[in-house]
Coordinates of C-alpha atoms and ligand atoms in Angstrom, one line a residue:
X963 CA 70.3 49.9 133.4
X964 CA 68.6 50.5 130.0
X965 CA 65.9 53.3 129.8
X966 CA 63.5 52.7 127.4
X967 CA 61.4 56.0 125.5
X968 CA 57.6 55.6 125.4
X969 CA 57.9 54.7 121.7
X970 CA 60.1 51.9 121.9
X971 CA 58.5 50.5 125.1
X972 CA 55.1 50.6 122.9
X973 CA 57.0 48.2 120.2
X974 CA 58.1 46.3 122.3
X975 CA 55.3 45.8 124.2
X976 CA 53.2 45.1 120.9
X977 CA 56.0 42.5 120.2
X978 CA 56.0 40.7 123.1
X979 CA 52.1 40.3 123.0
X980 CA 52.7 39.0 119.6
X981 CA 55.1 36.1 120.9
X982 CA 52.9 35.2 124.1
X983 CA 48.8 36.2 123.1
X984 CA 46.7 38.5 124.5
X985 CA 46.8 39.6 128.3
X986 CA 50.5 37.7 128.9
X987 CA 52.5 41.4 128.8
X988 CA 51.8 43.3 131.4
X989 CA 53.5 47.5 131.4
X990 CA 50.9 49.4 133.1
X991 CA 53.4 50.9 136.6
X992 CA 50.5 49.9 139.0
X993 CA 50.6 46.5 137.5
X994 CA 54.1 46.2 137.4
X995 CA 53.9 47.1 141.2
X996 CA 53.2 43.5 142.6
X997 CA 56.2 42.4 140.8
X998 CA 58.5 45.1 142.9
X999 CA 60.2 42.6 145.6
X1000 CA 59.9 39.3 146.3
X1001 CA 59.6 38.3 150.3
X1002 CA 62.3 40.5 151.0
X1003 CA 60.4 44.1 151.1
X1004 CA 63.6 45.6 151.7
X1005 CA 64.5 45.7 148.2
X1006 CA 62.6 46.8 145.5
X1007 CA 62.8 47.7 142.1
X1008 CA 60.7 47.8 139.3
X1009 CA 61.2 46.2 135.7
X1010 CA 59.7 47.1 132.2
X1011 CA 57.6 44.3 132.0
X1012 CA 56.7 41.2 132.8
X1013 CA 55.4 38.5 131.0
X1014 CA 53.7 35.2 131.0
X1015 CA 54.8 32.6 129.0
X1016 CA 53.0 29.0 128.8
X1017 CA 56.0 26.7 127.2
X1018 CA 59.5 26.5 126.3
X1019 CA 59.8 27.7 122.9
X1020 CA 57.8 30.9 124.3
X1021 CA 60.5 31.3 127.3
X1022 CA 63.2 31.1 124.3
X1023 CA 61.2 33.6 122.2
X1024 CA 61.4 36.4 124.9
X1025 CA 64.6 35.9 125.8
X1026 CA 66.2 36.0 122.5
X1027 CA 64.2 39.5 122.4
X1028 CA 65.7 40.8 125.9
X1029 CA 69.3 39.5 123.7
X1030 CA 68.6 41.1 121.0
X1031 CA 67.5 44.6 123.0
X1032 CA 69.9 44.1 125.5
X1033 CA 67.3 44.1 128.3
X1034 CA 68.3 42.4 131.5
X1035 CA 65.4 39.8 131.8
X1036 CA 65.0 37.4 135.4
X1037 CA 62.7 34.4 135.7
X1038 CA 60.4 34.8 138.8
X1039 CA 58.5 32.0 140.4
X1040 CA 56.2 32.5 143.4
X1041 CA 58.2 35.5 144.2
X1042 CA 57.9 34.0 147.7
X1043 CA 62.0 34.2 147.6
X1044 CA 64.2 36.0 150.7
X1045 CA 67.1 37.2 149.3
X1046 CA 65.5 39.3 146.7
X1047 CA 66.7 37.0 143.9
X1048 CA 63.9 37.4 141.5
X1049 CA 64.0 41.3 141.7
X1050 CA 64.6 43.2 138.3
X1051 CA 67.3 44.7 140.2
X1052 CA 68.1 46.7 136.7
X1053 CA 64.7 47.1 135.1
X1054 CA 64.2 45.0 131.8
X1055 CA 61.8 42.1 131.7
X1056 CA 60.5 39.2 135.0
X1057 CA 59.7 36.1 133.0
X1058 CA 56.8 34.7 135.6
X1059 CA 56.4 31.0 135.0
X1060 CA 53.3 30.5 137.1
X1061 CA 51.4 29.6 133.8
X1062 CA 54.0 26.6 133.3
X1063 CA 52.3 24.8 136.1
X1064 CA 52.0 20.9 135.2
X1065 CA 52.4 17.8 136.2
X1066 CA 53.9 16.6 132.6
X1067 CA 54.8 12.4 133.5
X1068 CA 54.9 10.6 135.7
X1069 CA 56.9 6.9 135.9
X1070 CA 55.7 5.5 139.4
X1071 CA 57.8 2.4 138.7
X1072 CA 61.3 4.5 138.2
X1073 CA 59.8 7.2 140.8
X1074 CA 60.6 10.1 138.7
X1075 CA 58.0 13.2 137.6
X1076 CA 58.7 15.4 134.8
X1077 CA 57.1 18.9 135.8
X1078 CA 56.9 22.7 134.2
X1079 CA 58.8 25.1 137.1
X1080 CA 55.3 26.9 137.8
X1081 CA 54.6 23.7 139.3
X1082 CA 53.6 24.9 143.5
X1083 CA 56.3 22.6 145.1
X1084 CA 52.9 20.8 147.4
X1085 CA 51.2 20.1 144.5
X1086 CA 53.3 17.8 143.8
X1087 CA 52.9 15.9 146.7
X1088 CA 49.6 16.2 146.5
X1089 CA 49.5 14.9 142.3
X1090 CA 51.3 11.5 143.3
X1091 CA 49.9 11.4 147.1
X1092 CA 46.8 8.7 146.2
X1093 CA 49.7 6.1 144.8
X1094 CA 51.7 6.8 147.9
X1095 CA 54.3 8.8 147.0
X1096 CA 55.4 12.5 147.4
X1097 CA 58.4 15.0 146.5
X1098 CA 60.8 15.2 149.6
X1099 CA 62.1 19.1 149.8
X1100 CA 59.7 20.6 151.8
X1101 CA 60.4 24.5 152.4
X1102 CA 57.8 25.9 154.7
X1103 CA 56.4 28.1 152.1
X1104 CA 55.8 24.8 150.4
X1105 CA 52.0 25.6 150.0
X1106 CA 52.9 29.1 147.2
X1107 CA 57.1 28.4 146.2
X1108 CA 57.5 26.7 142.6
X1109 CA 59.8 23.7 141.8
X1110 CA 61.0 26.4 139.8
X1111 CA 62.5 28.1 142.5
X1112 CA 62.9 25.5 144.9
X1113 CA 65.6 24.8 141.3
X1114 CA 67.1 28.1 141.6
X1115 CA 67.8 28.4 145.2
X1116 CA 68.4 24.4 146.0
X1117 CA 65.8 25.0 148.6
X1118 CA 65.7 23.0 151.9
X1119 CA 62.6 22.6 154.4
X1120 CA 62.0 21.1 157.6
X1121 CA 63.3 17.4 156.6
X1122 CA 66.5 18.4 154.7
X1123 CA 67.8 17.0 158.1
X1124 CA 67.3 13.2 156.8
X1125 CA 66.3 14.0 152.9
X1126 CA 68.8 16.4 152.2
X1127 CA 67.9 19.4 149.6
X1128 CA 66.6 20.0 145.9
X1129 CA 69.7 19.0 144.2
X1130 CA 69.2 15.7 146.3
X1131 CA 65.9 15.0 144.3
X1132 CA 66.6 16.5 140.9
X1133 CA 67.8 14.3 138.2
X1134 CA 66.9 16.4 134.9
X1135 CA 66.6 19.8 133.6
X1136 CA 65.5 21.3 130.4
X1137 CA 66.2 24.9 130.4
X1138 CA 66.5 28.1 128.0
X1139 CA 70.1 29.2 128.0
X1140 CA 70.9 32.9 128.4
X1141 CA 71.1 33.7 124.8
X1142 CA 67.9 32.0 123.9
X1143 CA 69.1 28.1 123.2
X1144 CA 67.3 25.3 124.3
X1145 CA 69.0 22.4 126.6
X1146 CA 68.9 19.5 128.5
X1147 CA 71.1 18.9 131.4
X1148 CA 71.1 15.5 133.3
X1149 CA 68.8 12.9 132.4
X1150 CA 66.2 10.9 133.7
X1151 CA 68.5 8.2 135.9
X1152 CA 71.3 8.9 139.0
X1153 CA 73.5 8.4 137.0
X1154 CA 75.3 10.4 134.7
X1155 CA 78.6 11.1 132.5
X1156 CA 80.9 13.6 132.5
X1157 CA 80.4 17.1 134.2
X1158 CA 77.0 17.3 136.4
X1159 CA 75.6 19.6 134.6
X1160 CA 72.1 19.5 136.2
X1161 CA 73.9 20.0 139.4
X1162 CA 75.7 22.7 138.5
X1163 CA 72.3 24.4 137.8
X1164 CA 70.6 23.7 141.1
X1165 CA 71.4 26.6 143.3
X1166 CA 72.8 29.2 140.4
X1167 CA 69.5 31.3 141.3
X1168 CA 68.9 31.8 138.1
X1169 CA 72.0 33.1 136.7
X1170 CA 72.4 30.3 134.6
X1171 CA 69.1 30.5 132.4
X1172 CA 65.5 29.3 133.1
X1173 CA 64.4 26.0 133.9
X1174 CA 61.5 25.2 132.3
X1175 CA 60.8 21.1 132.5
X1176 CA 62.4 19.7 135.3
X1177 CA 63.0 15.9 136.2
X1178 CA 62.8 15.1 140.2
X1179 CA 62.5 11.7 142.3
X1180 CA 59.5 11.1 144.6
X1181 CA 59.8 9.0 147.0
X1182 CA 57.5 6.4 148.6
X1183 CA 55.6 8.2 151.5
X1184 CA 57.3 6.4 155.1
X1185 CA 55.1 3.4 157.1
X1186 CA 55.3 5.0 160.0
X1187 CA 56.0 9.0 161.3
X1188 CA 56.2 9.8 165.1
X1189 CA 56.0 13.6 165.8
X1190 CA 57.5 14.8 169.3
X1191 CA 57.3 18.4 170.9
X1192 CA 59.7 18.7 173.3
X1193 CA 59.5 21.4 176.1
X1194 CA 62.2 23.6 177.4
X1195 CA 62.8 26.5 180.3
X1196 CA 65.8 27.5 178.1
X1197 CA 67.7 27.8 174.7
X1198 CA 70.8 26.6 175.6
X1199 CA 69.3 22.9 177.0
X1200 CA 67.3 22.5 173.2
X1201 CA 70.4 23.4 171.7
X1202 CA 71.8 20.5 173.7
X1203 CA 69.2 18.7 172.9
X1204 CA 69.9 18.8 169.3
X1205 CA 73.5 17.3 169.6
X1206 CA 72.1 14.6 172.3
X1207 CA 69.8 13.0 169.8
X1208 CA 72.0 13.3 166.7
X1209 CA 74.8 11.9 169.6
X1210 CA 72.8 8.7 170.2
X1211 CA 72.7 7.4 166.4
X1212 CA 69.4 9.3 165.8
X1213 CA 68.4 10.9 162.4
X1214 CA 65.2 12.4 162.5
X1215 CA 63.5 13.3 159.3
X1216 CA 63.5 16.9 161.3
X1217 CA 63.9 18.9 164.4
X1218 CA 62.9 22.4 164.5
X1219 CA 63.3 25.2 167.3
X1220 CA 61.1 27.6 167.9
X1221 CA 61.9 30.3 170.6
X1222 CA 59.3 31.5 172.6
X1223 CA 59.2 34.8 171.1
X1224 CA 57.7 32.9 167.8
X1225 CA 55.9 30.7 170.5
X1226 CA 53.6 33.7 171.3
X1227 CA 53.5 34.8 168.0
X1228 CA 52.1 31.8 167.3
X1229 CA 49.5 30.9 169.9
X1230 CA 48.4 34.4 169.5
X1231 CA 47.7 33.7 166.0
X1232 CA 46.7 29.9 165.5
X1233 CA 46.7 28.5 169.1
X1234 CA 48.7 25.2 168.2
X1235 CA 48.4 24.0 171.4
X1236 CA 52.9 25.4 172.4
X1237 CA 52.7 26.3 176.0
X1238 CA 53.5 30.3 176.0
X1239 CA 56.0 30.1 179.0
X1240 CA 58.8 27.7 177.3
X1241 CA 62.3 29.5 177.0
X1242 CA 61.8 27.2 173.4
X1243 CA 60.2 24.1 171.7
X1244 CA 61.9 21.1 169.6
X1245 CA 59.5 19.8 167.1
X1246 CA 61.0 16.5 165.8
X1247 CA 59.9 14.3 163.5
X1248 CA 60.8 10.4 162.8
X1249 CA 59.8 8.5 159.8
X1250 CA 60.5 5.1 158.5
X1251 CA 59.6 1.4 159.0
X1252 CA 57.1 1.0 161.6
X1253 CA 58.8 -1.4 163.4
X1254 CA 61.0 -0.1 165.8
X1255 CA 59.2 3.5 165.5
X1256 CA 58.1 3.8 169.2
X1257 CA 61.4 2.3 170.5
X1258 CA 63.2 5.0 168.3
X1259 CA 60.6 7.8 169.6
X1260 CA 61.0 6.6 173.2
X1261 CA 65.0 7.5 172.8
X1262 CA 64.6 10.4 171.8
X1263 CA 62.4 11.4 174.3
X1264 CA 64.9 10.4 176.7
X1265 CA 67.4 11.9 175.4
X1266 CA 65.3 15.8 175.5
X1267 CA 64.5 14.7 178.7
X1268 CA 68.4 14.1 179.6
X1269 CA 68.7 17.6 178.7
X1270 CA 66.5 19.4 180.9
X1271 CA 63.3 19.4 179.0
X1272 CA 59.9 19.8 181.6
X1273 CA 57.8 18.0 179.0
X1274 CA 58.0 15.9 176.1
X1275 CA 55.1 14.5 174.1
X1276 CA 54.3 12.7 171.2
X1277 CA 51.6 13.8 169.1
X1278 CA 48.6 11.4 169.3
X1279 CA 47.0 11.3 165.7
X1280 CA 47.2 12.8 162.7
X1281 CA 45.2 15.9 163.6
X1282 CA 47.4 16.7 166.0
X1283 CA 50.1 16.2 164.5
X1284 CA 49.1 18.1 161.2
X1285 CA 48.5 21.1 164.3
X1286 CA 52.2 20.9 165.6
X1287 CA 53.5 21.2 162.1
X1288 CA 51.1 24.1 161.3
X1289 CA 52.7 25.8 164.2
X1290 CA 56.1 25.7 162.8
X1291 CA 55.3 26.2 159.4
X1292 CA 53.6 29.3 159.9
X1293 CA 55.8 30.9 162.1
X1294 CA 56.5 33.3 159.7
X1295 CA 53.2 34.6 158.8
X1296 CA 52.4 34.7 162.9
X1297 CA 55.1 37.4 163.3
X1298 CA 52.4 39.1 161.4
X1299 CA 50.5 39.5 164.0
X1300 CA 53.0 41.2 166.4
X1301 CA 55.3 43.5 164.2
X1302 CA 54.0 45.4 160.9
X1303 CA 57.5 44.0 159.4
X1304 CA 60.2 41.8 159.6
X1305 CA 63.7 40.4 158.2
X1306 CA 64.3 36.7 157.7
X1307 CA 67.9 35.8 158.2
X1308 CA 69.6 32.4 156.9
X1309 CA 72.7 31.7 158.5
X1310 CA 74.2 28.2 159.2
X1311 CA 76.8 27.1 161.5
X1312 CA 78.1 23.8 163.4
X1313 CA 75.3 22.5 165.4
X1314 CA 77.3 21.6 168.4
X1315 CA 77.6 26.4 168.4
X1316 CA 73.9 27.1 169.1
X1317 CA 74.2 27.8 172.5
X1318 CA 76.7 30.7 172.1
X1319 CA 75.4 31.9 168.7
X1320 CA 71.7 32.1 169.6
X1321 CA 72.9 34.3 172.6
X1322 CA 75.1 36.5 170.2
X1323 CA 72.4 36.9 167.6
X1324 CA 69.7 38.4 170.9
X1325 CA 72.7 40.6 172.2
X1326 CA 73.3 42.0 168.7
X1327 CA 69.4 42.6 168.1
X1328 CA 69.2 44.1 171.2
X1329 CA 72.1 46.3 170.9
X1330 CA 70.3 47.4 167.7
X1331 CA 67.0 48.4 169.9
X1332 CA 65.0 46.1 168.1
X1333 CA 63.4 42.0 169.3
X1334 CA 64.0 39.0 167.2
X1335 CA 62.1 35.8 167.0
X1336 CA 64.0 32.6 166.3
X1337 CA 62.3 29.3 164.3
X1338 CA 64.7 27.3 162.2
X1339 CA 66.1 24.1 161.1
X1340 CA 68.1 23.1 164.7
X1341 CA 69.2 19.8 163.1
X1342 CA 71.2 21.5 160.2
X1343 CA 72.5 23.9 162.2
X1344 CA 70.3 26.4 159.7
X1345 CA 69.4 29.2 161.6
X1346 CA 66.4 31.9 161.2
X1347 CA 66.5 35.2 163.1
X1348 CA 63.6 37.1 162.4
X1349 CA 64.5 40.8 163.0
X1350 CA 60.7 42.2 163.9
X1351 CA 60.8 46.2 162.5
X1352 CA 58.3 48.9 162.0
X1353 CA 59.2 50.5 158.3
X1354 CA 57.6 53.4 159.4
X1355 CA 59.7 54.7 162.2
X1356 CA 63.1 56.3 160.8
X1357 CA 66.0 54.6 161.1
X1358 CA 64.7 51.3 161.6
X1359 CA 65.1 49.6 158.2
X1360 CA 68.9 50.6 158.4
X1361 CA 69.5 49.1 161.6
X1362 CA 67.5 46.2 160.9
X1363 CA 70.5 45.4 158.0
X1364 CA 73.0 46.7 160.2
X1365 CA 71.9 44.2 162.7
X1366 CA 71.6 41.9 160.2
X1367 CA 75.1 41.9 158.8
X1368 CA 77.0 41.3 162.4
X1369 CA 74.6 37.9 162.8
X1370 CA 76.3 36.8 159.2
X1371 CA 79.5 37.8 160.7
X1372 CA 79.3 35.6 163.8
X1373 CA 78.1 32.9 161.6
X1374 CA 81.2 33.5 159.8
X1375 CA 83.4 33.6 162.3
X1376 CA 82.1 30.0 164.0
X1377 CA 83.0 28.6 160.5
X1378 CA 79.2 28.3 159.3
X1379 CA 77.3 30.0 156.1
X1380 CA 75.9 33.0 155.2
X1381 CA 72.7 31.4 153.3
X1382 CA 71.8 27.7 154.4
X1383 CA 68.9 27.9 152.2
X1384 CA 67.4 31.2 150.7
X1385 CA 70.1 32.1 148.5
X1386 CA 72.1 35.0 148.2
X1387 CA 70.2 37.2 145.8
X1388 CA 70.6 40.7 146.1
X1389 CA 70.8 41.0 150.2
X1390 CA 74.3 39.2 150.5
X1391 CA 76.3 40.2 147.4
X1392 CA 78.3 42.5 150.0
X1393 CA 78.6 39.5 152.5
X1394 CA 80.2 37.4 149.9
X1395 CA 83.5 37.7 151.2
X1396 CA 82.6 36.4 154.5
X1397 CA 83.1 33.6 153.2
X1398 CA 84.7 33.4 150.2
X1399 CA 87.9 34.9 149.0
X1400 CA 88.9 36.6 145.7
X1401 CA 90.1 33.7 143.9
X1402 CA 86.8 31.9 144.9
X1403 CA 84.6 34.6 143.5
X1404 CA 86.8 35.1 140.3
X1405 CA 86.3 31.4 139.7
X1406 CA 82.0 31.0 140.7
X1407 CA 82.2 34.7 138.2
X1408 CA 84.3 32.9 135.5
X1409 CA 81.4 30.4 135.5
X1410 CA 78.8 32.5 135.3
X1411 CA 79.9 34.1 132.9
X1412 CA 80.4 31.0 130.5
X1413 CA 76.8 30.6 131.1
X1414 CA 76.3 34.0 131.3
X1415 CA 78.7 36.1 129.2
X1416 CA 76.4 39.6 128.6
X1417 CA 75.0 38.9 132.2
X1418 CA 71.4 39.7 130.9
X1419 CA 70.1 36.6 132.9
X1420 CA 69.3 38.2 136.4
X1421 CA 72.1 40.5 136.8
X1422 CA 73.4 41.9 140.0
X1423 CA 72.8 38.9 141.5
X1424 CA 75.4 36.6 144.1
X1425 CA 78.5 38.7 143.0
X1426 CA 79.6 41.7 144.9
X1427 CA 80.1 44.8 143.1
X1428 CA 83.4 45.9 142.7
X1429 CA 85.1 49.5 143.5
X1430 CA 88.4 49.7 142.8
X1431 CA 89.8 51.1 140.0
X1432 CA 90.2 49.3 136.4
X1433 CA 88.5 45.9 138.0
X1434 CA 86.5 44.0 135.9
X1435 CA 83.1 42.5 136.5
X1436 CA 80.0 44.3 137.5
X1437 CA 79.3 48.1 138.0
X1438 CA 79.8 49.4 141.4
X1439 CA 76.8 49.4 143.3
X1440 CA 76.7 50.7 147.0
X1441 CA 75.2 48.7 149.4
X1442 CA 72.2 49.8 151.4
X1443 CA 74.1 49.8 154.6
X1444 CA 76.9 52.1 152.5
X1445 CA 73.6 54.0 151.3
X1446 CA 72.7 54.8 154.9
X1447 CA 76.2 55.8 156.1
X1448 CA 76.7 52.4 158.4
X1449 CA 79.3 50.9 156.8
X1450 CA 81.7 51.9 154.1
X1451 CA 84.1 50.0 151.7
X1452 CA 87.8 50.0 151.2
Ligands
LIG1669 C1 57.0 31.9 154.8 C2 58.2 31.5 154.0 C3 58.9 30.3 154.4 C4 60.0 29.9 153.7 N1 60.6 28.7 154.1 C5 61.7 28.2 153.4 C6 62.3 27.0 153.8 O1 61.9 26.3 154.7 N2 63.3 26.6 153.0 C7 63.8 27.3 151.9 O2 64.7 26.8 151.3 N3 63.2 28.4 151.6 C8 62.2 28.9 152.3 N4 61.6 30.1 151.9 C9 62.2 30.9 150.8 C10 61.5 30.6 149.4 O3 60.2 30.1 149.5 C11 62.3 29.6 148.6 O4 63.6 30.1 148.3 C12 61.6 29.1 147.3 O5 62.3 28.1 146.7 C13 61.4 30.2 146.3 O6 60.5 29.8 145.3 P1 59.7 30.8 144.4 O7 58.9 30.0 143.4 O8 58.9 31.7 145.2 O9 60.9 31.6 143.7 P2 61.1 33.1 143.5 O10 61.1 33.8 144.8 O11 60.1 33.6 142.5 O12 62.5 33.1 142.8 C14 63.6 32.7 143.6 C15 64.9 32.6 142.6 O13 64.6 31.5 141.7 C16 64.8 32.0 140.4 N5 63.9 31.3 139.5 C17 62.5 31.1 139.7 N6 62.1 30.2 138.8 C18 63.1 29.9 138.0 C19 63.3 29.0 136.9 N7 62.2 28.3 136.4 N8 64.5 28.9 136.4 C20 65.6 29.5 136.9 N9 65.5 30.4 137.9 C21 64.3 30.5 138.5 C22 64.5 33.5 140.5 O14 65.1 34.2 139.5 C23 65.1 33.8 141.8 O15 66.5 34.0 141.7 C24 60.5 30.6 152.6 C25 59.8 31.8 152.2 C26 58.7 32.2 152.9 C27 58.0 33.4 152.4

């Protein structure tokens, strides 16, 4: 962590308004305040400055400064991340790109676009919408998160079920390297020679530089979309559900549970029209031709109804379907209105385990004194706890993580994920090895740092910190569950 004296912070402040223009640098602490966590309020931490740059040779400007000063630097989007991966975990500069925010091309006949990252992911959509097209990863916080970030995490959404995820729809990449060069990886075509370079970027949550033009597909918007809600008296017959539609030859574009702890939380907040008493909900979604839609829709129907559902009904325009959707995607922000905070978890595991898992993860919670809300991806098998704390009562916060960490272990231990989706940022360093063993992280390090070699570029980030004596890598760092005397490390 460098500490910088009032004088040298004044130069450099003076400096960086020099590279960027007036009112880009901001260094005041109240303004650097908003810029203290991202999603995750867990974690917080606050860096030198952060600054707004409007195009590439400006991104490479700054960060051959933070090289040249040795100032950790991390490129923040919306900041609507979950793992605390945009955090200036050790002070330094956040490089905001939410004044890189265009639409640059785009080539209707080849469906690609060529955007800035500051781009909002919907926008998007909505740029190409009129010609009938729109950009497939769909994260539910579609309407604030950048393509930027959607980059860095190799975000998912709702119809990652059918579409797959970010690295599915990116093609081309021009980014600023760690020590300030600029690059293209990928191209504009599927197709590409030797090592996928562009690939390899997707998902390195900005360890591996900054993004700041990126190439992605649109797609043509479907014919036809059927939306069903599917009613049930309890988790374990949705979960069923899931596998039964899946079994019959089925892909839905998405299927999403909701529990009916979000179901309240949700009713209470938008009234979407879920009926309070379900034990949970399916929302699935089918796209496509319109031939054959209704026949497909009918099957799955039956096959919810197979499973015990009491209702199942297809949405009957576009109103009400746009009203089922804003249900689900809103889920989070409902919680809102029935706990002052909560966690988001993002575990995956095999489908065919939901049953036994979702009962694990409500024991656990419980055990911990504490409620949890579910609302995820059922189709992936991606799942969402929401751990529902009050920040203000002592203790809480710890056992919220404590709670936290045994739900990443079961996922572990059913042979699923610890992050399906939100990355691992700063929360799951210490969960690593869950997962992955020594030879696996000494590898994913030994590539990061060929990126990476001064580990400037968002430090503290994926890897866990290591204790023992004479390793190499980065600085010891407790974790907050070591911090609060829950857990310690051998
Ligand atoms: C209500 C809500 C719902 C959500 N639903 C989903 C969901 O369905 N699916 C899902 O995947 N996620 C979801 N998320 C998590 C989050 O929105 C995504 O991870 C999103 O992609 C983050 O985008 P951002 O612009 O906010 O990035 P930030 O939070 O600003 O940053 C995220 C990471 O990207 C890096 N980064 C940002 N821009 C760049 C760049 N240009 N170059 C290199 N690195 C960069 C940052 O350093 C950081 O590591 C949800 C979040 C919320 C709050």
């Amino acid at each position: 962590m460098v500490v910088l004296d009032a004088a040298r912070k004044q130069a450099l402040r003076r400096e960086l308004s020099a590279l960027l223009g007036k009112g880009s640098v901001l260094s005041e602490p109240e303004e650097l305040l908003v810029y203290e966590s991202d999603g995750l309020v867990l974690f917080r931490a606050l860096a030198d400055f952060v600054v707004f740059p409007t195009s590439t040779e400006q991104v490479a400007a700054v960060v051959k400064l933070a090289n040249r000063e040795s100032l950790p630097f991390v490129a923040r989007g919306a900041g609507t991340g979950l793992s605390g991966g945009c955090l200036p975990a050790e002070g330094g500069l956040v490089i905001s790109l939410m004044r890189m925010n265009r639409v640059l091309e785009v080539d209707y006949d080849n469906q690609i676009a060529v955007v800035e990252p500051g781009l909002v992911n919907l926008h998007l959509s909505w740029a190409v919408g009129p010609k009938g097209f729109y950009f497939a990863p769909d994260p539910s916080s579609q309407q604030a998160c950048t393509v930027g970030g959607n980059i860095a995490n190799n975000s998912g959404g709702p119809h990652t079920l059918k579409y797959g995820v970010t690295v599915n729809h990116v093609l081309g990449l021009e980014v600023v390297l760690p020590d300030g060069e600029i690059m293209w990886l990928g191209g504009r075509t599927r197709e590409a020679q030797g090592y996928d370079m562009a690939g390899l970027f997707v998902g390195s949550e900005g360890t591996f530089g900054i993004a700041t033009k990126i190439v992605v597909r649109i797609l043509k918007q479907p014919q036809a979309v059927k939306t069903v809600l599917a009613v049930f008296d309890s988790i374990e017959q949705a979960s069923k559900a899931v596998s039964a539609v899946i079994a019959r030859g089925l892909i839905p574009a998405a299927m999403e549970m909701i529990d009916q702890l979000t179901i309240g939380a949700v009713e209470d907040a938008f009234g979407c029209g879920y009926p309070r008493d379900a034990a949970a909900a399916l929302l699935i979604e089918l796209d496509g031709l319109r031939e054959g839609m209704e026949a497909q829709a009918e099957r799955v129907m039956a096959a919810c109804r197979d499973c015990g559902a009491r209702d199942v009904r297809a949405a009957r325009d576009e109103a009400e379907r746009q009203l089922l959707w804003k249900g689900r995607k809103s889920a989070f922000g409902a919680y809102g209105h029935i706990s002052p905070a909560y966690m988001v978890m993002d575990g995956v595991i095999p489908r065919t385990r939901l049953p036994e898992v979702l009962r694990r993860v409500n024991e656990i919670v419980a055990s911990y004194g504490l409620r949890v809300g579910n609302v995820f991806h059922a189709g992936d098998g991606n799942l969402h706890p929401n751990i529902l704390y009050d920040p203000r009562v002592p203790g809480e916060e710890a056992r919220v993580v404590a709670a936290g960490g045994e739900i990443l272990k079961v996922c572990a231990d059913v042979g699923g994920s610890i992050s399906g989706e939100h990355g691992i940022g700063l929360e799951k360093v210490d969960y690593m090895s869950l997962i992955f063993s020594e030879a696996d992280l000494d590898y994913m390090g030994r590539l990061r740092d060929a990126f990476n070699p001064r580990n400037l570029c968002n430090p503290g980030k994926i890897f866990p910190s290591r204790k023992a004596c004479g390793e190499s890598g980065p600085a010891y760092r407790p974790h907050p569950i070591e911090e609060k005397g829950l857990a310690q490390r051998f």
